[in-house]
JSON list of C-alpha atoms in Angstrom, two decimals:
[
{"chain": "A", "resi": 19, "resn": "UNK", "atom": "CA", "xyz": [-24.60, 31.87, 9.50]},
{"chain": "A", "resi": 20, "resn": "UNK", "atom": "CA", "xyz": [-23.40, 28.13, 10.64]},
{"chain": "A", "resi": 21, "resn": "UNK", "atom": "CA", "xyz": [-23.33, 25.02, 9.20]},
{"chain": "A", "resi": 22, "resn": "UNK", "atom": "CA", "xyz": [-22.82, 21.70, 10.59]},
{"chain": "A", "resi": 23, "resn": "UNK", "atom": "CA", "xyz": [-22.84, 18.35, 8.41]},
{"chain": "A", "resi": 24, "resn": "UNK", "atom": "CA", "xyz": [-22.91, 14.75, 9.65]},
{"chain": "A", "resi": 25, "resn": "UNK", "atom": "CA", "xyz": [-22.68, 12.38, 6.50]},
{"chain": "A", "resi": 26, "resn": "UNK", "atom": "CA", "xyz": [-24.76, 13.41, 3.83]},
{"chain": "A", "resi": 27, "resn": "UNK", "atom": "CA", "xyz": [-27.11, 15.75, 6.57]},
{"chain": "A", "resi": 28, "resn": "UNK", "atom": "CA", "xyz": [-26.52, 19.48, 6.54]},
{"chain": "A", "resi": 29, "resn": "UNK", "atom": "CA", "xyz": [-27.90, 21.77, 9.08]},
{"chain": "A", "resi": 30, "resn": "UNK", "atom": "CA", "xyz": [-27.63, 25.42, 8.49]},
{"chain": "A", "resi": 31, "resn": "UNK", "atom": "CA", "xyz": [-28.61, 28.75, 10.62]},
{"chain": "A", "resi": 32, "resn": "UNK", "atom": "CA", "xyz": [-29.22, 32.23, 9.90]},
{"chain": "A", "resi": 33, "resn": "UNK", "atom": "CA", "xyz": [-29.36, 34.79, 12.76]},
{"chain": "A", "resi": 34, "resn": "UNK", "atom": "CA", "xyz": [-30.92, 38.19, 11.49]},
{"chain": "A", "resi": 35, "resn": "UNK", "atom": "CA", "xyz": [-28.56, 40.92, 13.61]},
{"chain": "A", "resi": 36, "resn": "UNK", "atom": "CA", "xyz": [-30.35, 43.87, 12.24]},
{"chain": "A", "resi": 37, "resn": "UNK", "atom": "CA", "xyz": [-32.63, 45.26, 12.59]},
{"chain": "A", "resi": 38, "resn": "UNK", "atom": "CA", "xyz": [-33.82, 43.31, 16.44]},
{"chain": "A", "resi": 39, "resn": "UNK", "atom": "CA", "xyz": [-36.23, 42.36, 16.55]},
{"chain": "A", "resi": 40, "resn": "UNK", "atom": "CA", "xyz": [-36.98, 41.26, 13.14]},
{"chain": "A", "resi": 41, "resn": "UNK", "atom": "CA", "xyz": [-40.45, 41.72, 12.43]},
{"chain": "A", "resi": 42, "resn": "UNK", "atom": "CA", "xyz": [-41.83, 40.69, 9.14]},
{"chain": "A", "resi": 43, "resn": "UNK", "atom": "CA", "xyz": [-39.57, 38.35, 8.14]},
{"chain": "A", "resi": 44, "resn": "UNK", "atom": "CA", "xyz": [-40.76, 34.93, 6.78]},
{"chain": "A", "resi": 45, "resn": "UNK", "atom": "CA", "xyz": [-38.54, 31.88, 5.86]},
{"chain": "A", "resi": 46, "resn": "UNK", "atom": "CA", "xyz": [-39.09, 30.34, 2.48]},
{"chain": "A", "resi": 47, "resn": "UNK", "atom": "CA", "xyz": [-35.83, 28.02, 1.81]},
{"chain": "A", "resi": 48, "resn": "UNK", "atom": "CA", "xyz": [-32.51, 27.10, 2.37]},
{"chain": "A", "resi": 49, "resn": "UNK", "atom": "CA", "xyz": [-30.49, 26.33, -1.03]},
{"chain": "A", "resi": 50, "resn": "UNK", "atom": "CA", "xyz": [-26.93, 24.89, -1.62]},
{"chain": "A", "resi": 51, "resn": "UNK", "atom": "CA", "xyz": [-25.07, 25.04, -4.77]},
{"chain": "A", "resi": 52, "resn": "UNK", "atom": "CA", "xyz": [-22.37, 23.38, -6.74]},
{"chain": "A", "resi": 53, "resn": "UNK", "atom": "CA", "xyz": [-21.55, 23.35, -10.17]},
{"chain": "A", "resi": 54, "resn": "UNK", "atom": "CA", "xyz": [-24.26, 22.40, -12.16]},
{"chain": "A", "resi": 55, "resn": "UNK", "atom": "CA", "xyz": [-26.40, 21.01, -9.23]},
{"chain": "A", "resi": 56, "resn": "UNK", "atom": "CA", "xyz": [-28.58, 22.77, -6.65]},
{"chain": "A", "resi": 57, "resn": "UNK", "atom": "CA", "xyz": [-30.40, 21.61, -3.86]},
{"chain": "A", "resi": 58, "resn": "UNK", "atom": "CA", "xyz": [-33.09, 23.01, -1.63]},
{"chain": "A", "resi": 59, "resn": "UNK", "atom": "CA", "xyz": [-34.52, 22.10, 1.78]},
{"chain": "A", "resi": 60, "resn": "UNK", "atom": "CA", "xyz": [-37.21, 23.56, 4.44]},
{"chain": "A", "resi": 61, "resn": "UNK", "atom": "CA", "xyz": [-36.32, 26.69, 6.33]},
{"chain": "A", "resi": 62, "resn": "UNK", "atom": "CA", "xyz": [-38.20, 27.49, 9.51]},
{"chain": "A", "resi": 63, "resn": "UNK", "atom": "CA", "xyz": [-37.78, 30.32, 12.49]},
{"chain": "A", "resi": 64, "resn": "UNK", "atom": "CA", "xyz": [-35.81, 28.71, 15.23]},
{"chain": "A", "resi": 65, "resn": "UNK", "atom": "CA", "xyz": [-36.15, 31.27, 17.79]},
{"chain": "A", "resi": 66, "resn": "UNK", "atom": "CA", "xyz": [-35.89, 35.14, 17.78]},
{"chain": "A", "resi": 67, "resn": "UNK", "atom": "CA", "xyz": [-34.57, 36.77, 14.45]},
{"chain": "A", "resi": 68, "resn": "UNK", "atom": "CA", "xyz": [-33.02, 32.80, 14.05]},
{"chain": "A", "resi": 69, "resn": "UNK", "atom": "CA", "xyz": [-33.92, 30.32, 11.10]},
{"chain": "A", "resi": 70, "resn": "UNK", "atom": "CA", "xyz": [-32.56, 26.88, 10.37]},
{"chain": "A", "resi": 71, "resn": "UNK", "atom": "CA", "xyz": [-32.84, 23.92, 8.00]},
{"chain": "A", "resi": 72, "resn": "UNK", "atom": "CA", "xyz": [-31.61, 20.94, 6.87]},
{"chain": "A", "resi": 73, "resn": "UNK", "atom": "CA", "xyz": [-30.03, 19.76, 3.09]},
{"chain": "A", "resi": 74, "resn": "UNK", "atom": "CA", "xyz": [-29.51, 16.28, 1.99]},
{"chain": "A", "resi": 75, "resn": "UNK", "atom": "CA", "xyz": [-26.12, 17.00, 0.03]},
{"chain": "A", "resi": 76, "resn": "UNK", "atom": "CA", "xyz": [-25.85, 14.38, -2.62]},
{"chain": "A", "resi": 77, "resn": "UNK", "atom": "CA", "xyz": [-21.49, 14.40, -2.61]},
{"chain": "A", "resi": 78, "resn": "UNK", "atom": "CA", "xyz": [-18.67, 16.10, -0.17]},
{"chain": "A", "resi": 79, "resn": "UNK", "atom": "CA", "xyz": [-16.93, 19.47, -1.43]},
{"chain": "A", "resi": 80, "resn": "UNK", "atom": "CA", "xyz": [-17.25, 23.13, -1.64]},
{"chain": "A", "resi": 81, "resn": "UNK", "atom": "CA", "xyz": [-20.91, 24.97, -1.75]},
{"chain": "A", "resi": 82, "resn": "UNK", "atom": "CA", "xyz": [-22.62, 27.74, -1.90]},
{"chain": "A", "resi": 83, "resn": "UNK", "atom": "CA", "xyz": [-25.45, 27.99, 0.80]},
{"chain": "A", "resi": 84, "resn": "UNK", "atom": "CA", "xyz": [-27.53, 30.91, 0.46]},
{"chain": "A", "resi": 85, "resn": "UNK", "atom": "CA", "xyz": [-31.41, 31.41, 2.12]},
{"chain": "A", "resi": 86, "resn": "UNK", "atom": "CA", "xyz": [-34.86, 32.70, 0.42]},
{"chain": "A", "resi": 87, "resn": "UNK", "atom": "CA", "xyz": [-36.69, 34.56, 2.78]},
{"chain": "A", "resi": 88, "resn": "UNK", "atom": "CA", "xyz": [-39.42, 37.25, 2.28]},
{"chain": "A", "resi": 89, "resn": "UNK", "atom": "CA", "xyz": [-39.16, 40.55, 4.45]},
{"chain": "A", "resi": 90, "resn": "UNK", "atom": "CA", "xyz": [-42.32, 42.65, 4.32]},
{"chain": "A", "resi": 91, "resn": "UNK", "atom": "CA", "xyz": [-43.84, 40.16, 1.38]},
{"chain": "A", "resi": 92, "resn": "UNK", "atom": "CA", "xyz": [-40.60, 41.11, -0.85]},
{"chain": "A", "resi": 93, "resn": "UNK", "atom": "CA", "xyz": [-37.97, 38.22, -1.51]}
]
């Protein structure tokens, strides 16, 4: 997983290292949270076994990212 940010802009990445290739995975989301507050953006395949997405973080800090994804039509 990476994550770059440039102002309020986040842009994360997954890259599925097991099993390769990675067939029957689908991307759903891409979530961040912090305190009380989540947010949520688009998640899309971004090459082989690789997803990405960007977040519109609302303030600067500390937060969780973590990704929805189905594999085989199960979250």
């Amino acid at each position: 997983m990476s994550a770059k940010s440039q102002g309020s802009e986040t842009r994360v990445s997954i890259e599925v290292l097991n099993p390769r290739p990675c067939p029957g995975f689908e991307a759903q989301a891409v979530l961040a949270a912090r305190a009380e507050l989540t947010v949520s953006g688009g998640l899309q395949l971004d090459g082989e076994c690789r997803f990405s997405g960007t977040l519109q973080l609302p303030e600067q800090g500390k937060w969780t990212v973590t990704f929805s994804m189905l594999i085989d039509g199960q979250r």
